[in-house]
Tab-separated table of C-alpha atoms in Angstrom:
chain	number	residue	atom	x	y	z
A	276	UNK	CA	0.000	0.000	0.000
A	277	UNK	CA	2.940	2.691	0.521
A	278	UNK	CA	4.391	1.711	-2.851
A	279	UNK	CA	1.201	2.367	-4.178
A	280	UNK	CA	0.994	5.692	-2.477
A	281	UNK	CA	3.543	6.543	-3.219
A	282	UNK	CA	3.428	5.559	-6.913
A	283	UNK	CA	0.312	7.333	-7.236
A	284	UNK	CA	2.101	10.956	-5.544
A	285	UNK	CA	4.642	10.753	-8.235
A	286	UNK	CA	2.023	10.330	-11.191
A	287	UNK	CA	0.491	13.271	-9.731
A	288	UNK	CA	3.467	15.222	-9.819
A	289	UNK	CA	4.477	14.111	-13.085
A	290	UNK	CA	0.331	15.219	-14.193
A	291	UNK	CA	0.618	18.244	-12.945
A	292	UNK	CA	3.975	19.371	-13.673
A	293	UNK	CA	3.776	18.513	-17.760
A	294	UNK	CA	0.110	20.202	-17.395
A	295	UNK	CA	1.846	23.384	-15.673
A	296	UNK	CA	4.876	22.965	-18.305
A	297	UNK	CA	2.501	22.534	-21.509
A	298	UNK	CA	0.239	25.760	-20.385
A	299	UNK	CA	3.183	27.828	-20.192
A	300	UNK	CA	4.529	26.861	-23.050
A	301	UNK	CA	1.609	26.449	-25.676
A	302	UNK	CA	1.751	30.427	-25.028
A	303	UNK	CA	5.496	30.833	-24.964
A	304	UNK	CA	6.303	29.242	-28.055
A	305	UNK	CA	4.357	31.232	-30.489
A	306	UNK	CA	6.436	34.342	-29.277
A	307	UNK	CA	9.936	31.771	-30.153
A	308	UNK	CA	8.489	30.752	-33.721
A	309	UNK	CA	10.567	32.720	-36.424
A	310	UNK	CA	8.159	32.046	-39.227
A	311	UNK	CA	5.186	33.479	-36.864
A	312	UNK	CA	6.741	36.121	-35.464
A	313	UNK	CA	9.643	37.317	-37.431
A	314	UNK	CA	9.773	36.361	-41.415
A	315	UNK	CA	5.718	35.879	-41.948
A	316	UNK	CA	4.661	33.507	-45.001
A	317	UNK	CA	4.512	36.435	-47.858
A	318	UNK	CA	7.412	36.444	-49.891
A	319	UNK	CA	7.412	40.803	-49.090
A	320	UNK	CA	5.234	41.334	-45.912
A	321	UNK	CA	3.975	44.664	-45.460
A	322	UNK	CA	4.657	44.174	-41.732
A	323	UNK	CA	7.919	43.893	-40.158
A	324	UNK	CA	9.447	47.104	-40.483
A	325	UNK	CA	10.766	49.960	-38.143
A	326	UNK	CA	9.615	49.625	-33.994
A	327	UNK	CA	7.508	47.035	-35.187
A	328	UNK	CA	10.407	44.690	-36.710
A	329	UNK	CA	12.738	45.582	-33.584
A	330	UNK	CA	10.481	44.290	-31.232
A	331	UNK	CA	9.459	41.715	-32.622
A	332	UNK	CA	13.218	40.723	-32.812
A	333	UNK	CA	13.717	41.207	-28.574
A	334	UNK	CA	10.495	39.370	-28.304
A	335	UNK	CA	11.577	36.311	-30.227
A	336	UNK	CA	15.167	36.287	-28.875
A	337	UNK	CA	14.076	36.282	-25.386
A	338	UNK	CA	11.543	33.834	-25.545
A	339	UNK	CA	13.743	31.282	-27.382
A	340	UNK	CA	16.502	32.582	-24.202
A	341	UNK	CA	14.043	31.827	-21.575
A	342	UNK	CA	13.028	28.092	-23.955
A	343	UNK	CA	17.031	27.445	-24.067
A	344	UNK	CA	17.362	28.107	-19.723
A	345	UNK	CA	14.918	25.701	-19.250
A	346	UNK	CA	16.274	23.252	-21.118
A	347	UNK	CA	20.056	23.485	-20.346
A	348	UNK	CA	19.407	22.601	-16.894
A	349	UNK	CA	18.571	18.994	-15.928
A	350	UNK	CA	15.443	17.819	-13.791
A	351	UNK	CA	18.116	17.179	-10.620
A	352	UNK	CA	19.341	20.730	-11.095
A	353	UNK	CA	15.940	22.321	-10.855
A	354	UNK	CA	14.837	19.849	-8.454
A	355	UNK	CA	18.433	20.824	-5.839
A	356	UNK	CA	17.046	24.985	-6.838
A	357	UNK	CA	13.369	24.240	-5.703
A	358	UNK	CA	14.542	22.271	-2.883
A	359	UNK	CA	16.205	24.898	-1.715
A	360	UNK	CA	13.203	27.152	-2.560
A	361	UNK	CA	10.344	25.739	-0.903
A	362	UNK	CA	12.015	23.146	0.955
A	363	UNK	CA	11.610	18.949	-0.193
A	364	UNK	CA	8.827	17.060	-1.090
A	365	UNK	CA	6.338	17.168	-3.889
A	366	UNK	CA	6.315	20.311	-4.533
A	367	UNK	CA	9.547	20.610	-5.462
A	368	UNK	CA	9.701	17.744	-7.429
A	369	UNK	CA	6.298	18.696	-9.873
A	370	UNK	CA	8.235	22.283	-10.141
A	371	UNK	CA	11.603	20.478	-10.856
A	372	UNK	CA	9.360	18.868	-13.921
A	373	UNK	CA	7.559	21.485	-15.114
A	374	UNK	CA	10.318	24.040	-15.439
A	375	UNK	CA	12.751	21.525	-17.313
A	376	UNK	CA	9.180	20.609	-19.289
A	377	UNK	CA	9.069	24.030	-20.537
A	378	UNK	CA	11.904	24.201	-22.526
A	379	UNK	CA	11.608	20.655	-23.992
A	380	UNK	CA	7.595	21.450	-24.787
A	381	UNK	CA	8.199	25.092	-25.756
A	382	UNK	CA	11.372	24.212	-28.225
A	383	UNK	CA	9.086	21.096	-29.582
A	384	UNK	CA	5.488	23.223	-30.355
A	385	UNK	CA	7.793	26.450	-31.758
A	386	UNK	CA	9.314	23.733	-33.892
A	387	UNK	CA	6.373	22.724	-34.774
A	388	UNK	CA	4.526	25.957	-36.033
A	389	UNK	CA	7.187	26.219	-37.704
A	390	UNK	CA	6.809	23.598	-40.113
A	391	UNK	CA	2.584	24.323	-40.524
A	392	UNK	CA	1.610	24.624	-44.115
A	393	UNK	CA	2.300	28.241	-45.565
A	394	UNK	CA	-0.778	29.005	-47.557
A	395	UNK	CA	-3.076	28.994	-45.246
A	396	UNK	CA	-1.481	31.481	-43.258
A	397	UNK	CA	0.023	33.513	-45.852
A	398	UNK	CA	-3.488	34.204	-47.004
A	399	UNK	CA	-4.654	35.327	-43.429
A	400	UNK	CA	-1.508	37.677	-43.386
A	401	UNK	CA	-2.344	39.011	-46.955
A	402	UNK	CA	-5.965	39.790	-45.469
A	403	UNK	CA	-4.056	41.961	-43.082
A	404	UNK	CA	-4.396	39.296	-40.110
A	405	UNK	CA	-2.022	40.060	-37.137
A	406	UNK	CA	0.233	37.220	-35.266
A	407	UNK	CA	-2.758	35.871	-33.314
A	408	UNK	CA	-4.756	35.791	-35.609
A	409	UNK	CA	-2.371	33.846	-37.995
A	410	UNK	CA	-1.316	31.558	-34.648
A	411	UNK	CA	-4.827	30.818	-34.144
A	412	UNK	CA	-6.779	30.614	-37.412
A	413	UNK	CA	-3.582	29.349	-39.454
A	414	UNK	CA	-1.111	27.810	-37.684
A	415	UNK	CA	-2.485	26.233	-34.488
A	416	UNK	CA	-5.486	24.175	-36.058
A	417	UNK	CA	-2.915	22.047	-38.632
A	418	UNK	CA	-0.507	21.179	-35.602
A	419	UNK	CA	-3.140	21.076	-32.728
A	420	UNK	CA	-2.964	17.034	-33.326
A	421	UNK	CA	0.759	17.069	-32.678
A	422	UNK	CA	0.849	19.255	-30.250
A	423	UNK	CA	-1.342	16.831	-28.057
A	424	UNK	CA	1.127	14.070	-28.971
A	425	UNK	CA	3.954	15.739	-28.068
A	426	UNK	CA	2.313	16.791	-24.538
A	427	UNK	CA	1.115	13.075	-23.912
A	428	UNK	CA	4.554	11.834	-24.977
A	429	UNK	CA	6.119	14.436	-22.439
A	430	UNK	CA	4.152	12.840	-19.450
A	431	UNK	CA	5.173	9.452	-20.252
A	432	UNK	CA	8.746	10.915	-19.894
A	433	UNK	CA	8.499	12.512	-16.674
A	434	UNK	CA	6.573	9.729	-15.474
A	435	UNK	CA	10.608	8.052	-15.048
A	436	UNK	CA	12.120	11.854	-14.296
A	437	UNK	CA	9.600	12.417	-11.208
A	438	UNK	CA	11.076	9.157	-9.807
A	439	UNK	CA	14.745	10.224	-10.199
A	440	UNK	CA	14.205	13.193	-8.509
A	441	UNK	CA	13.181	11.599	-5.582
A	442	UNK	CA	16.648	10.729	-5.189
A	443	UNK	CA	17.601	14.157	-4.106
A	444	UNK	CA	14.653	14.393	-1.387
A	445	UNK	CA	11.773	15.526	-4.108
A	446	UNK	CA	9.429	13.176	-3.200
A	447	UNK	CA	7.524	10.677	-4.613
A	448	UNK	CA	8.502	6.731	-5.272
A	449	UNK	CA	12.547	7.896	-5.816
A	450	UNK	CA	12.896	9.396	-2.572
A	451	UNK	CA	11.607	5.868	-1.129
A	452	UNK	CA	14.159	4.133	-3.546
A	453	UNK	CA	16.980	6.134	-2.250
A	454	UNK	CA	16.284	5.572	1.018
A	455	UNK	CA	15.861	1.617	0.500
A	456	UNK	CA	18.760	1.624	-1.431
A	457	UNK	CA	20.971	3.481	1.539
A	458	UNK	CA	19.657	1.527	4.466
A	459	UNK	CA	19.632	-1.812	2.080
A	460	UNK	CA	16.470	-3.125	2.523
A	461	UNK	CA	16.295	-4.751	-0.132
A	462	UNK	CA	12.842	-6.139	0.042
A	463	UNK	CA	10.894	-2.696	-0.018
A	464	UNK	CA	13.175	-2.042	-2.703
A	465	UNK	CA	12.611	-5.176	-5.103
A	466	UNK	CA	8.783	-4.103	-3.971
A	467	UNK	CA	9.288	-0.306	-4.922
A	468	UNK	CA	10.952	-1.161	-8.109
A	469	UNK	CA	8.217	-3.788	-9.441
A	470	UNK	CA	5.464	-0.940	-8.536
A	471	UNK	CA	7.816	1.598	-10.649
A	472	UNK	CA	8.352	-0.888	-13.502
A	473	UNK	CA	4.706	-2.281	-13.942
A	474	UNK	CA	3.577	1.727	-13.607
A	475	UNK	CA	5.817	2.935	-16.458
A	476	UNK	CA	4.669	-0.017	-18.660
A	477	UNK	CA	0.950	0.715	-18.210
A	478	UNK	CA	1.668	4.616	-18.774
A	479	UNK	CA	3.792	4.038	-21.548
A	480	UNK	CA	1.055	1.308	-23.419
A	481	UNK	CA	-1.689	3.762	-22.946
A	482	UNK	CA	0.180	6.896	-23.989
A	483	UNK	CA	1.384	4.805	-27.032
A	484	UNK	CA	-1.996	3.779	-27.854
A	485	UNK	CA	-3.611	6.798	-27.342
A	486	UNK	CA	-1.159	8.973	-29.378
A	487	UNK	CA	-1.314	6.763	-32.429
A	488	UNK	CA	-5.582	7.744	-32.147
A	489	UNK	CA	-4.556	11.188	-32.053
A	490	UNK	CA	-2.186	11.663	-34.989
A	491	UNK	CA	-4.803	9.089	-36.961
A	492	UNK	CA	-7.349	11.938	-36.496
């Protein structure tokens, strides 16, 4: 029952810090997309010059900045800063995932409004349609699909993250593996590592299955 528990605080942290990560970046990224943001899909946009161009240019550099900072820095490292922070436990593990989650999602969805299909978009910019307008008329509906794919695909990841940060005191099922592992009781930890094992299979069947339903749609 406390591998289960347990198992079941570090899903929750892994839920809730790829749904923290995803929000932040699903609005992040559009500001890091060159195409969007920067060149536009006519081959001379009327757009794009003077204050306008400049700041779009600081906008898009410090967004992909603030994309590259959260990625640079492993789930340990944030999860040692937030420890620190707020002190250990869950907490500080679901905001170890979601900040290195926000540069892996935000770097993955700019990428991928990046590659939407130009005409569609070019003709919303030629009807004088601004960036959100473009993001969410032209862009966003052709990549929604992957985008949900990519998010689901995230979770399964940090499904096997949130349980290495344990190690460092950010709770969940690691920080019960760490603690087996030191005082070598080995029992609770073959017991702790079946529960993580059989966990990660069923998440990663399901995600499988489910994204393979998405993209078919």
């Amino acid at each position: 029952n406390t591998a289960l528990s347990l198992m079941a605080e570090t899903l929750a942290m892994a839920f809730w810090g790829t749904a923290v990560a995803a929000t932040i970046a699903f609005f992040l990224a559009p500001l890091a997309t060159g195409q969007l943001l920067w060149r536009g899909y006519l081959p001379h946009s009327p757009r794009g010059r003077g204050l306008y161009r400049l700041l779009s240019l600081c906008v898009l550099a410090t967004s992909r900045f603030l994309l590259q900072v959260f990625r640079a820095l492993p789930e340990l490292v944030w999860a040692l800063i937030f420890i620190l922070w707020v002190g250990p436990g869950a907490f500080a593990g679901a905001l170890a995932i979601a900040a290195h989650t926000i540069g892996i999602l935000g770097r993955l969805y700019s990428e991928s409004f990046d590659e939407a299909e130009p005409v569609a978009v070019a003709n919303l910019e030629a009807a004088g349609g601004g960036v959100i307008g473009r993001w969410g008329y032209g862009v966003l509906p052709q990549i929604a699909p992957r985008i949900l794919a990519f998010t689901l695909f995230r979770f399964e990841v940090n499904v096997r993250a949130t349980a290495m940060v344990g190690f460092v005191g950010a709770g969940g099922i690691g920080n019960a593996i760490h603690t087996a592992i030191s005082l070598f009781h080995m029992n609770d930890l073959a017991g702790l590592l079946v529960v993580l094992l059989v966990t990660v299979g069923v998440v990663d069947i399901l995600g499988d299955q489910i994204r393979q339903k998405i993209l078919a749609n």
